[in-house]
Coordinates of C-alpha atoms in Angstrom, one line a residue:
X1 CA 75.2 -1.9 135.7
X2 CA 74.0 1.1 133.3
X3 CA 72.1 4.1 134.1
X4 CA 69.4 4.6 131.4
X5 CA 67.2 7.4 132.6
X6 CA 68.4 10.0 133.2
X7 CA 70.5 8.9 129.7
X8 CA 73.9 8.7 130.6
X9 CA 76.3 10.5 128.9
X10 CA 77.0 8.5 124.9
X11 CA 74.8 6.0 125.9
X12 CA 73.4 3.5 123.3
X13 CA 70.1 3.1 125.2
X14 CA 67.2 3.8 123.4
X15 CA 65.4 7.0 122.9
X16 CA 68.7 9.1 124.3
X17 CA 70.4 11.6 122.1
X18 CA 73.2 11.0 119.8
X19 CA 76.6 11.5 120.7
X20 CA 78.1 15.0 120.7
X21 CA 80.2 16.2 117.6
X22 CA 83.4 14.6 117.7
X23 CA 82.2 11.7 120.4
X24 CA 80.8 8.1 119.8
X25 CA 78.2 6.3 121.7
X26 CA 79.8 4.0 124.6
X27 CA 78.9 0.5 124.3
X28 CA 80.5 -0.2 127.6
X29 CA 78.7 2.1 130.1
X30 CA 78.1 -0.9 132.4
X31 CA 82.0 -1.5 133.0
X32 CA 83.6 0.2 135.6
X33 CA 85.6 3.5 135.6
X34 CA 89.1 3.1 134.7
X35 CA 91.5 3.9 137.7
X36 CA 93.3 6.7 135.4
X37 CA 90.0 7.8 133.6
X38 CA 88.1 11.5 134.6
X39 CA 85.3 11.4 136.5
X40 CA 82.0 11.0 134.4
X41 CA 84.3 9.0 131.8
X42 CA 82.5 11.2 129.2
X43 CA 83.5 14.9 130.1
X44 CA 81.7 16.7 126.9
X45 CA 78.0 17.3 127.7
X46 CA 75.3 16.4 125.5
X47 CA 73.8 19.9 123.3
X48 CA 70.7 19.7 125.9
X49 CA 69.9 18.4 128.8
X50 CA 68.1 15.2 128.6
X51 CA 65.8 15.5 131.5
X52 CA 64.0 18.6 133.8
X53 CA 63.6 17.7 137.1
X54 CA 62.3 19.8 139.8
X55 CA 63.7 20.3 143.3
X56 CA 61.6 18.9 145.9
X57 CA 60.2 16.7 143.2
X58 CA 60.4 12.8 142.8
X59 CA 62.4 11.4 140.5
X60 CA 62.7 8.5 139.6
X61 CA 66.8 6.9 138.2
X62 CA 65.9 3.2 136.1
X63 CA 69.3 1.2 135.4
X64 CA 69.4 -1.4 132.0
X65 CA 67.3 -4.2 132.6
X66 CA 69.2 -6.4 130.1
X67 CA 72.0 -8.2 132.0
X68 CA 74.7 -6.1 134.3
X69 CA 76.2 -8.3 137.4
X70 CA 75.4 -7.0 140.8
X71 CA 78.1 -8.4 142.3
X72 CA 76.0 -8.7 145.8
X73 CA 75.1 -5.1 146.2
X74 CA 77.5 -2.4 147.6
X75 CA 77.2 1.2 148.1
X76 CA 75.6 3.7 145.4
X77 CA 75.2 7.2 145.9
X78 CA 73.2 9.5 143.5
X79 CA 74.6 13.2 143.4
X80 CA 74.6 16.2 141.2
X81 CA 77.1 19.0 140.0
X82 CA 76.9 22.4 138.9
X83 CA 80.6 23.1 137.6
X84 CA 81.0 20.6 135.2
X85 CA 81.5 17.4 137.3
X86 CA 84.1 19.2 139.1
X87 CA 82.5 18.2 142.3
X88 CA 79.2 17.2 143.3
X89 CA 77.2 16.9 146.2
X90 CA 75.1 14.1 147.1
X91 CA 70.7 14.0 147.0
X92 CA 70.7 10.0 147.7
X93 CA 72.3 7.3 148.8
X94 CA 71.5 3.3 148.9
X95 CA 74.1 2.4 150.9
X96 CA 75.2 -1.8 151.6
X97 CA 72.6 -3.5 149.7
X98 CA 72.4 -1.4 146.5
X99 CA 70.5 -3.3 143.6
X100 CA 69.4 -6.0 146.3
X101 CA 66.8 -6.6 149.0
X102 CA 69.4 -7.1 151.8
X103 CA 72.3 -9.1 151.8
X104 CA 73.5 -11.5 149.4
X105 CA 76.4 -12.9 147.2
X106 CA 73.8 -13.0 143.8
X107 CA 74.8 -11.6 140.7
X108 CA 71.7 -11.3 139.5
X109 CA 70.1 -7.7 140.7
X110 CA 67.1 -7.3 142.3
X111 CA 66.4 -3.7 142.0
X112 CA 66.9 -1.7 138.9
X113 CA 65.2 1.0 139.3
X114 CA 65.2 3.9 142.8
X115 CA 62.5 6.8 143.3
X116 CA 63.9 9.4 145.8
X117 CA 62.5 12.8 146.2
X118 CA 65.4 15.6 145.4
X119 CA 66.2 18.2 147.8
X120 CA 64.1 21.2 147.9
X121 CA 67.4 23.2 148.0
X122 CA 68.7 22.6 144.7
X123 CA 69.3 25.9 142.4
X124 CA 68.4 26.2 139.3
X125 CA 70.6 25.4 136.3
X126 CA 70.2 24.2 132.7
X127 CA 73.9 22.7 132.8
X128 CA 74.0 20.9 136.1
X129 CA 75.3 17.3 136.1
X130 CA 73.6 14.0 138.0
X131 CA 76.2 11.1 138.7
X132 CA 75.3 7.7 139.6
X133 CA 78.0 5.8 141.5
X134 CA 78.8 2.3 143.4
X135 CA 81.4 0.3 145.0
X136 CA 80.5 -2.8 144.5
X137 CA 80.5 -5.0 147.4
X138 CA 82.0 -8.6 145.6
X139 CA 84.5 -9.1 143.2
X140 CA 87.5 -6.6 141.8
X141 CA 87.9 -3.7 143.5
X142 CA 85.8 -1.4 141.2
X143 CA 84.0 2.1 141.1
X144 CA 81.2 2.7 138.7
X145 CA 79.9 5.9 137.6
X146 CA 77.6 6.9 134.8
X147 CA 76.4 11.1 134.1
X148 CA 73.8 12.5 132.8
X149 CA 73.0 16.4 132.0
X150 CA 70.0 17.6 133.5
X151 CA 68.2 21.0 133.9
X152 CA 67.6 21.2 137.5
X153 CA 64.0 24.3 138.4
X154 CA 64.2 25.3 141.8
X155 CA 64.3 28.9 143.6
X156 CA 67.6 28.5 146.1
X157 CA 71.2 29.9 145.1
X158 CA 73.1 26.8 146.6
X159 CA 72.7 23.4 147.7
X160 CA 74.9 22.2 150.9
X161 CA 74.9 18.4 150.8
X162 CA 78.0 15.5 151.5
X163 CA 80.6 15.6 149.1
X164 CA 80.2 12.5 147.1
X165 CA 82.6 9.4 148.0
X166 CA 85.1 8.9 145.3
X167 CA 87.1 5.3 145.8
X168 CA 89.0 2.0 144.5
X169 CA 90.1 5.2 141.8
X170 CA 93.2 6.8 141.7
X171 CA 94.5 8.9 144.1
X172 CA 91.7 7.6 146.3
X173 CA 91.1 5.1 149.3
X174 CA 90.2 1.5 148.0
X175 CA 87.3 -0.3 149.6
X176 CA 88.0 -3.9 150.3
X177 CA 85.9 -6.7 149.5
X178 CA 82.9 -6.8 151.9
X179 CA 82.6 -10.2 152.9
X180 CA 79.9 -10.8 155.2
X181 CA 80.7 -7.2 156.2
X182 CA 78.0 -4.6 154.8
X183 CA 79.5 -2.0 157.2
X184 CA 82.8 -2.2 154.7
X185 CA 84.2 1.4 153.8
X186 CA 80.9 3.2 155.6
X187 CA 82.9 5.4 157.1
X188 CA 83.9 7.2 154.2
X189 CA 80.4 7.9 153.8
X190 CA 79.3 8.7 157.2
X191 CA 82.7 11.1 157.7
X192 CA 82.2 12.7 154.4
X193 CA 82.9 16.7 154.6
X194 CA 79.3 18.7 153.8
X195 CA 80.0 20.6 150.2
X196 CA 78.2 23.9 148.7
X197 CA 77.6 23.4 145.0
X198 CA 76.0 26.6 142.8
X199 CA 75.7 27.6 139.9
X200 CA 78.7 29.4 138.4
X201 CA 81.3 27.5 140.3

């Protein structure tokens, strides 16, 4: 699966930016993370950000329509950072059934795009980062995550959220297969320490 809007970060997608100086557009955004590879994958930001959302506002996060395997849904959260991709705190989650309508062993996804309405918390910054990730609930132990920068308006100096669950990575807890089990690795999620993220981290 691919992010497409926001843009992730080098993606080939049309009607996003070009790669950075020095970078090349990534024709394999819908592979997982690499167990060894930084968070984001991609840790130079694009010039500008590529959308401004608002806090408190709706927004909506559309994934590439044109293949992708669901590999029978799993847990996605959707988060956002304001040192870099450092850390981040999570605004969403779509926990068990991600891209699906319930459960399932289908590959095909059912849901490719979410509309969730961001916290009315978040501070303002030009530079902040939104991540996309998901631990898939079939197949190798995987975790996906694409980035995107986005300019974030809002009136509050911090946001307090949970700290976004990080796993089947190095130097991180693996999430086995789920089975018939949707309740597989939920408690890293529900146990998840609460985070402060601010500008100027």
């Amino acid at each position: 699966m691919e992010m497409i809007k926001p843009c992730g970060r080098y993606t080939s997608g049309g009607g996003c930016p070009s790669a950075p100086s020095g970078q090349s557009i990534d024709y394999s955004l819908k592979s997982p993370l690499g167990r060894s590879e930084p968070l984001c994958k991609h840790t130079v930001p694009y010039d500008k950000p590529v959308e401004t959302w608002t806090a408190g506002k709706t927004v909506e996060v559309k994934f590439n329509p044109q293949g992708g395997a669901g590999h029978g849904g799993g847990h996605c959260q959707f988060s956002i950072s304001y040192d870099g991709g450092k850390t981040f705190a999570v605004v969403h989650e779509e926990l068990k059934h991600c891209f699906f309508n319930g459960a399932t062993r289908n590959n095909n996804p059912e849901v490719r795009s979410y509309s969730f309405t961001l916290p009315k918390d978040l501070p303002s910054s030009d530079k902040a980062v939104f991540a996309w990730t998901w631990v898939n609930a079939i197949g190798n132990r995987e975790f996906y995550m694409n980035c995107a920068d986005v300019e974030i308006k809002g009136s509050s100096d911090s946001y307090t959220g949970k700290e976004m669950v990080i796993a089947n990575h190095d130097g991180y807890p693996d999430i086995p297969e789920f089975g018939d089990d949707y309740e597989t690795g939920l408690d890293l999620y529900k146990n998840a320490k609460d985070i402060t993220v601010k500008p100027g981290n």
